[in-house]
Amino acid sequence: VTTDRILEGLARREPAALARAISLVENQSDGFEQVLSHAHGLLGRGGTRRVGITGPPGAGKSTLTEALIQRFRAQRLSVGVVAVDPTSPFTGGALLGDRIRMESVSLDPGVFIRSMATRGAQGGLATTTEEIADLLEAFGFERVLVETVGVGQTELDIARTAETTVLVLVPESGDGIQTLKAGIMEIADLYVVNKSDRPGADKFRQEVEVMLGIRRGNAFRHMAPHNPSDGRTGGRADSASRLSDGPPVQPSGRWQPPVLGTVATTGVGVDELTAALDRHYAYLQASGMMAEGRRRRLAARTRAVLERKLRRWLLEGTRVEELLASRLDELADGRRSPYDIAAEILDQVKAGGSATR
Ligand SMILES: Nc1nc2c(ncn2[C@@H]2O[C@H](COP(=O)(O)OP(=O)(O)O)[C@@H](O)[C@H]2O)c(=O)[nH]1
Ligand SMILES: [Mg+2]
């Protein structure tokens, strides 16, 4: 019944229904998959573009997001935003801070901003975020921005659910170069050195270009540029002397991720950023990567949904918990191992240990 009401509200394009649908998905409440399945039928029609924005805390992602929203609105494009915030008692205030700073756009009906807590979404955060982005697209937003905090695997997974991934770095973050060395740089399609008003920005940007193999430099000559791990970003240039101002697509036809400088607070470089987003979108379409990426994401999504269903069934639809409880003594006093018991439980479940109801 609730689900039907939400679906009706969505059909009438009521923001309140959208907010309820998002909560339903976020909490995986009854009927959430029904809403998502319905939304799925509305995807891929309006030419919505999704952009993931990630980077270390304080890099200026939210400020840049706001600047992008303003650019898109100037082009009369509607924008939906999902901001994934880490939920810790120490950073809980960040949510409110973001909301206040987003004030310039928050009263605009062409803009919908949703902050999402990371608490509780065990392991499925990237999937849940992508599903919320689906809801925004199904609702009709023409640009969907996904902001995540951090440069760990989870954040990258989230950012990569978008068609274009932007990694925001800042010159003064000493760990910037550590980030590069850790090899996570390869995942982005666009690199932004924000706070380019700060000293050392040009040098930092050049260092990033050297790390990506775009520019020949002295600083990291001893290190081999990273190779693409998944072919998504196209990896390093054939010629290390290529400058970032050169063509974005290499002779081999692969995308060369540009490194852009921005000052999000004043809007410097934001036009160049939107132009680079357009170029990347055009590249995705012309190269066939868009269709390929879509197939890959659909397969990944189906696997994730299947895993989620299996997990739920295992814990709620079988006697797993009961069997585990009955073997806890043997486990606790060391007679048996968790592996031994897990194998036994799985055997029993497979043999028909479905719900005892
Ligand atoms: N000097 C300078 N400050 C900036 C710039 N962009 C953002 N900031 C400031 O950096 C702080 C963190 O920005 P925020 O967008 O919240 O970062 P986020 O954590 O990455 O979302 C805020 O005080 C911004 O005003 C910039 O380009 N230059
Ligand atoms: Mg932020």
Coordinates of C-alpha atoms and ligand atoms in Angstrom, one line a residue:
V1 CA 0.0 0.0 0.0
T2 CA 2.8 2.4 1.0
T3 CA 4.7 1.3 -2.1
D4 CA 1.7 2.1 -4.3
R5 CA 1.3 5.5 -2.8
I6 CA 5.0 6.2 -3.4
L7 CA 4.8 5.0 -7.0
E8 CA 1.7 7.3 -7.6
G9 CA 3.6 10.2 -6.1
L10 CA 6.6 9.6 -8.3
A11 CA 4.4 9.5 -11.3
R12 CA 3.1 12.9 -10.4
R13 CA 6.7 14.0 -9.9
E14 CA 6.2 15.0 -6.2
P15 CA 9.5 15.7 -4.5
A16 CA 8.0 14.3 -1.2
A17 CA 7.4 11.0 -2.9
L18 CA 11.0 11.0 -4.2
A19 CA 12.2 11.7 -0.6
R20 CA 10.1 8.8 0.6
A21 CA 11.3 6.5 -2.1
I22 CA 14.9 7.3 -1.3
S23 CA 14.3 6.5 2.4
L24 CA 12.6 3.3 1.5
V25 CA 15.7 2.2 -0.6
E26 CA 18.2 3.5 2.0
N27 CA 16.5 1.4 4.7
Q28 CA 15.7 -1.5 2.4
S29 CA 12.2 -1.4 3.8
D30 CA 9.4 -3.6 2.5
G31 CA 8.7 -2.9 -1.2
F32 CA 12.0 -1.1 -1.9
E33 CA 12.8 -3.5 -4.7
Q34 CA 9.4 -3.0 -6.3
V35 CA 10.0 0.8 -6.4
L36 CA 13.5 0.3 -7.8
S37 CA 12.2 -2.2 -10.4
H38 CA 9.6 0.3 -11.5
A39 CA 12.2 3.1 -11.6
H40 CA 14.5 0.9 -13.7
G41 CA 11.9 0.9 -16.5
L42 CA 12.2 4.7 -16.7
L43 CA 16.0 4.8 -17.0
G44 CA 17.9 5.7 -20.1
R45 CA 15.3 7.8 -21.7
G46 CA 16.0 11.4 -21.0
G47 CA 19.8 11.4 -21.6
T48 CA 20.6 11.8 -17.9
R49 CA 24.3 12.0 -17.2
R50 CA 25.9 10.8 -14.0
V51 CA 29.0 12.2 -12.5
G52 CA 30.8 10.8 -9.4
I53 CA 32.9 13.2 -7.4
T54 CA 35.3 11.9 -4.8
G55 CA 38.4 13.0 -3.0
P56 CA 39.8 13.6 0.5
P57 CA 37.7 15.5 3.1
G58 CA 38.0 19.3 2.8
A59 CA 39.2 19.2 -0.8
G60 CA 36.2 21.3 -1.9
K61 CA 34.0 18.6 -3.4
S62 CA 30.8 20.1 -2.0
T63 CA 31.8 23.6 -3.1
L64 CA 32.6 22.3 -6.5
T65 CA 29.3 20.4 -6.6
E66 CA 27.5 23.6 -5.8
A67 CA 29.4 25.4 -8.6
L68 CA 28.5 22.7 -11.0
I69 CA 24.9 22.8 -10.0
Q70 CA 24.9 26.6 -10.8
R71 CA 26.5 26.0 -14.2
F72 CA 23.9 23.3 -15.0
R73 CA 21.0 25.4 -13.9
A74 CA 22.3 28.2 -16.1
Q75 CA 21.9 25.8 -18.9
R76 CA 18.4 25.0 -17.7
L77 CA 19.3 21.4 -16.7
S78 CA 17.8 19.9 -13.6
V79 CA 20.2 18.4 -11.1
G80 CA 19.9 15.7 -8.5
V81 CA 22.7 15.2 -6.0
V82 CA 23.5 12.3 -3.6
A83 CA 26.1 13.2 -1.0
V84 CA 27.4 10.2 0.9
D85 CA 28.7 11.4 4.3
P86 CA 30.6 9.2 6.7
T87 CA 28.6 8.9 9.9
S88 CA 30.7 9.2 13.0
P89 CA 29.9 11.2 16.1
F90 CA 32.9 13.4 15.2
T91 CA 31.9 14.4 11.7
G92 CA 28.1 14.3 12.2
G93 CA 28.1 18.1 11.8
A94 CA 29.3 18.0 8.3
L95 CA 25.9 17.1 7.0
L96 CA 24.4 20.3 8.3
G97 CA 27.4 22.3 7.1
D98 CA 26.9 21.0 3.6
R99 CA 23.3 21.8 3.7
I100 CA 23.8 25.4 4.7
R101 CA 26.5 25.9 2.1
M102 CA 24.1 24.4 -0.5
E103 CA 21.6 27.1 0.4
S104 CA 22.1 29.0 -2.8
V105 CA 20.5 26.1 -4.7
S106 CA 18.3 24.4 -2.2
L107 CA 15.2 26.5 -2.8
D108 CA 15.3 25.8 -6.6
P109 CA 12.8 23.1 -7.6
G110 CA 15.1 22.1 -10.4
V111 CA 17.6 20.9 -7.8
F112 CA 17.2 18.0 -5.4
I113 CA 20.0 17.3 -2.8
R114 CA 20.0 14.3 -0.6
S115 CA 22.6 13.5 2.0
M116 CA 23.0 9.8 2.8
A117 CA 24.4 8.4 5.9
T118 CA 26.9 5.5 5.6
R119 CA 25.7 3.9 8.8
G120 CA 24.1 0.6 8.5
A121 CA 24.6 0.0 4.8
Q122 CA 26.8 -3.0 5.3
G123 CA 29.0 -3.5 2.3
G124 CA 26.2 -2.5 0.0
L125 CA 26.8 1.2 0.1
A126 CA 27.9 1.5 -3.6
T127 CA 24.8 -0.4 -4.7
T128 CA 22.5 1.6 -2.5
T129 CA 24.0 4.9 -3.8
E130 CA 23.6 3.7 -7.4
E131 CA 20.0 2.8 -6.7
I132 CA 19.3 6.3 -5.3
A133 CA 20.9 7.8 -8.3
D134 CA 18.5 5.6 -10.4
L135 CA 15.6 7.1 -8.5
L136 CA 16.9 10.6 -9.3
E137 CA 17.2 9.7 -12.9
A138 CA 13.8 8.1 -13.1
F139 CA 12.4 11.2 -11.5
G140 CA 13.7 13.1 -14.5
F141 CA 16.9 14.9 -13.3
E142 CA 19.1 15.6 -16.3
R143 CA 22.3 15.6 -14.3
V144 CA 23.0 13.4 -11.3
L145 CA 26.0 14.1 -9.1
V146 CA 27.3 11.7 -6.6
E147 CA 29.6 13.1 -4.0
T148 CA 31.6 10.8 -1.7
V149 CA 34.1 11.6 0.9
G150 CA 37.4 9.7 0.8
V151 CA 39.8 7.9 -1.5
G152 CA 39.4 4.4 -0.2
Q153 CA 38.0 1.5 -2.2
T154 CA 34.5 2.0 -1.0
E155 CA 34.4 5.6 -2.1
L156 CA 35.9 4.8 -5.4
D157 CA 33.4 2.0 -5.9
I158 CA 30.7 4.6 -5.2
A159 CA 32.1 7.2 -7.5
R160 CA 32.5 4.6 -10.3
T161 CA 28.8 3.8 -10.4
A162 CA 28.6 7.0 -12.4
E163 CA 29.6 7.3 -16.0
T164 CA 32.3 9.8 -15.3
T165 CA 34.4 9.8 -12.2
V166 CA 36.1 13.0 -11.0
L167 CA 38.8 12.9 -8.4
V168 CA 39.3 16.2 -6.5
L169 CA 42.8 16.8 -5.0
V170 CA 44.3 19.8 -3.3
P171 CA 47.8 21.1 -3.4
E172 CA 48.3 21.4 0.3
S173 CA 47.2 17.9 1.1
G174 CA 50.6 16.4 1.8
D175 CA 49.1 13.0 1.3
G176 CA 48.2 13.9 -2.3
I177 CA 51.3 12.2 -3.6
Q178 CA 50.8 9.3 -1.3
T179 CA 47.4 8.9 -2.9
L180 CA 49.1 8.8 -6.3
K181 CA 51.6 6.3 -5.1
A182 CA 49.0 4.1 -3.7
G183 CA 47.8 3.6 -7.3
I184 CA 44.3 4.8 -6.8
M185 CA 44.8 7.6 -9.3
E186 CA 43.9 5.4 -12.2
I187 CA 40.3 5.2 -11.4
A188 CA 39.3 8.7 -12.4
D189 CA 38.3 10.0 -15.8
L190 CA 39.0 13.6 -14.8
Y191 CA 41.4 15.0 -12.2
V192 CA 40.8 18.3 -10.5
V193 CA 43.3 20.2 -8.5
N194 CA 41.0 22.4 -6.5
K195 CA 42.2 25.4 -4.4
S196 CA 44.4 26.4 -7.2
D197 CA 44.5 29.8 -5.5
R198 CA 46.8 28.2 -3.0
P199 CA 50.6 28.3 -3.3
G200 CA 52.2 25.3 -5.0
A201 CA 49.1 24.5 -7.1
D202 CA 50.8 24.6 -10.4
K203 CA 53.7 22.4 -9.2
F204 CA 51.2 20.0 -7.7
R205 CA 49.2 19.8 -10.9
Q206 CA 52.4 19.0 -12.8
E207 CA 53.3 16.3 -10.3
V208 CA 49.9 14.8 -10.8
E209 CA 50.4 14.9 -14.6
V210 CA 53.8 13.2 -14.2
M211 CA 52.2 10.5 -12.1
L212 CA 49.6 9.9 -14.7
G213 CA 52.3 9.7 -17.3
I214 CA 50.9 12.7 -19.1
R215 CA 54.0 14.8 -18.6
R216 CA 57.7 14.0 -18.4
G217 CA 59.1 15.3 -15.2
N218 CA 62.1 14.9 -12.9
A219 CA 60.4 14.4 -9.6
F220 CA 59.2 10.8 -10.2
R221 CA 61.6 9.6 -12.9
H222 CA 62.4 6.5 -10.8
M223 CA 58.8 5.4 -10.7
A224 CA 56.9 3.8 -13.6
P225 CA 53.6 5.4 -14.4
H226 CA 50.7 3.3 -13.5
N227 CA 49.1 1.0 -16.0
P228 CA 45.4 0.9 -16.4
S229 CA 44.0 -1.9 -14.3
D230 CA 40.6 -2.1 -15.9
G231 CA 40.9 -0.3 -19.2
R232 CA 38.3 2.1 -18.0
T233 CA 40.3 5.4 -18.0
G234 CA 42.6 4.5 -20.7
G235 CA 45.7 4.7 -18.6
R236 CA 48.9 6.6 -19.4
A237 CA 49.8 8.3 -22.6
D238 CA 52.0 6.6 -25.1
S239 CA 54.2 9.7 -25.1
A240 CA 55.2 10.9 -21.7
S241 CA 55.7 14.4 -23.0
R242 CA 52.0 15.0 -23.7
L243 CA 50.7 18.1 -22.0
S244 CA 47.3 18.2 -20.3
D245 CA 46.2 20.8 -22.8
G246 CA 46.6 18.4 -25.6
P247 CA 43.8 16.4 -27.1
P248 CA 41.8 14.4 -24.5
V249 CA 41.8 11.3 -26.7
Q250 CA 45.1 9.5 -27.4
P251 CA 46.0 8.4 -30.9
S252 CA 45.2 4.9 -29.8
G253 CA 41.6 6.1 -29.3
R254 CA 41.8 5.8 -25.5
W255 CA 40.7 8.6 -23.2
Q256 CA 43.5 10.6 -21.7
P257 CA 42.3 11.9 -18.3
P258 CA 42.9 15.6 -18.1
V259 CA 44.2 17.3 -15.0
L260 CA 42.3 20.6 -14.4
G261 CA 42.8 23.4 -12.0
T262 CA 39.9 25.0 -10.2
V263 CA 39.0 27.5 -7.5
A264 CA 35.6 26.2 -6.5
T265 CA 34.9 29.2 -4.2
T266 CA 35.1 31.7 -7.1
G267 CA 34.2 29.5 -10.0
V268 CA 37.6 29.7 -11.7
G269 CA 38.0 26.6 -14.0
V270 CA 34.5 25.4 -13.6
D271 CA 33.6 26.1 -17.2
E272 CA 36.7 24.1 -18.2
L273 CA 35.5 21.3 -16.0
T274 CA 32.0 21.2 -17.5
A275 CA 33.6 21.3 -21.0
A276 CA 35.8 18.3 -20.0
L277 CA 32.7 16.5 -18.7
D278 CA 31.1 17.1 -22.1
R279 CA 34.2 15.8 -23.9
H280 CA 34.2 12.7 -21.7
Y281 CA 30.6 12.0 -22.4
A282 CA 31.1 12.4 -26.1
Y283 CA 34.1 10.1 -25.9
L284 CA 32.1 7.4 -24.1
Q285 CA 29.4 7.5 -26.7
A286 CA 31.7 7.6 -29.8
S287 CA 34.0 4.8 -28.5
G288 CA 31.3 2.5 -27.5
M289 CA 32.5 2.6 -23.9
M290 CA 29.1 3.9 -22.8
A291 CA 27.3 0.8 -24.0
E292 CA 30.0 -1.4 -22.6
G293 CA 30.0 0.4 -19.2
R294 CA 26.3 0.1 -19.1
R295 CA 26.4 -3.7 -19.7
R296 CA 29.1 -4.0 -17.1
R297 CA 27.1 -2.0 -14.5
L298 CA 23.9 -3.9 -15.2
A299 CA 25.7 -7.2 -14.7
A300 CA 27.3 -5.9 -11.5
R301 CA 24.0 -4.6 -10.2
T302 CA 22.3 -7.9 -10.8
R303 CA 25.0 -9.7 -8.9
A304 CA 24.8 -7.3 -6.1
V305 CA 21.0 -7.7 -5.9
L306 CA 21.3 -11.4 -5.9
E307 CA 23.9 -11.3 -3.2
R308 CA 21.7 -9.1 -1.1
K309 CA 18.8 -11.4 -1.6
L310 CA 20.9 -14.5 -0.7
R311 CA 22.2 -12.9 2.4
R312 CA 18.7 -12.0 3.5
W313 CA 17.4 -15.4 2.8
L314 CA 20.3 -17.1 4.5
L315 CA 19.8 -15.1 7.7
E316 CA 16.0 -14.8 7.7
G317 CA 14.7 -17.6 5.6
T318 CA 16.8 -20.5 6.8
R319 CA 17.8 -22.1 10.1
V320 CA 21.3 -20.7 9.9
E321 CA 21.0 -18.7 13.2
E322 CA 19.4 -21.6 15.0
L323 CA 22.1 -24.0 13.8
L324 CA 24.8 -21.6 14.7
A325 CA 23.4 -21.0 18.2
S326 CA 23.3 -24.8 18.8
R327 CA 27.0 -25.1 18.0
L328 CA 28.3 -22.1 19.8
D329 CA 29.6 -24.1 22.8
E330 CA 31.7 -26.3 20.6
L331 CA 33.0 -23.2 18.8
A332 CA 33.7 -21.3 22.0
D333 CA 35.6 -24.0 23.8
G334 CA 37.7 -24.6 20.7
R335 CA 36.5 -28.0 19.7
R336 CA 35.5 -26.8 16.3
S337 CA 36.5 -24.0 14.0
P338 CA 34.2 -21.4 12.4
Y339 CA 35.1 -22.9 9.0
D340 CA 34.1 -26.3 10.0
I341 CA 30.8 -25.1 11.4
A342 CA 30.1 -22.8 8.5
A343 CA 30.6 -25.8 6.1
E344 CA 28.3 -27.9 8.1
I345 CA 25.6 -25.3 8.3
L346 CA 25.8 -24.7 4.6
D347 CA 25.4 -28.4 3.9
Q348 CA 22.3 -28.6 6.1
V349 CA 20.8 -25.5 4.5
K350 CA 21.4 -26.9 1.0
A351 CA 19.9 -30.2 2.1
G352 CA 16.7 -28.4 2.7
G353 CA 17.0 -26.6 6.0
S354 CA 14.6 -23.9 5.0
A355 CA 12.5 -21.9 7.4
T356 CA 11.0 -24.1 10.1
R357 CA 7.6 -22.3 10.0
Ligands
LIG1 N1 40.9 28.8 -0.9 C1 40.0 27.9 -1.4 N2 39.1 27.4 -0.5 C2 38.2 26.5 -1.0 C3 38.2 26.2 -2.4 N3 37.2 25.3 -2.5 C4 36.6 25.0 -1.3 N4 37.3 25.8 -0.4 C5 37.0 25.8 1.1 O1 37.4 24.5 1.6 C6 36.6 24.1 2.7 C7 36.0 22.7 2.4 O2 35.2 22.7 1.3 P1 34.1 21.6 1.1 O3 33.4 21.9 -0.2 O4 33.2 21.5 2.2 O5 35.0 20.3 1.0 P2 34.6 18.8 0.9 O6 34.8 18.1 2.2 O7 35.5 18.2 -0.1 O8 33.2 18.7 0.4 C8 35.5 25.2 2.7 O9 35.8 26.1 3.8 C9 35.5 25.8 1.4 O10 35.0 27.2 1.4 C10 39.1 26.8 -3.3 O11 39.1 26.6 -4.5 N5 40.0 27.7 -2.7
MG2 MG 31.5 17.7 1.3

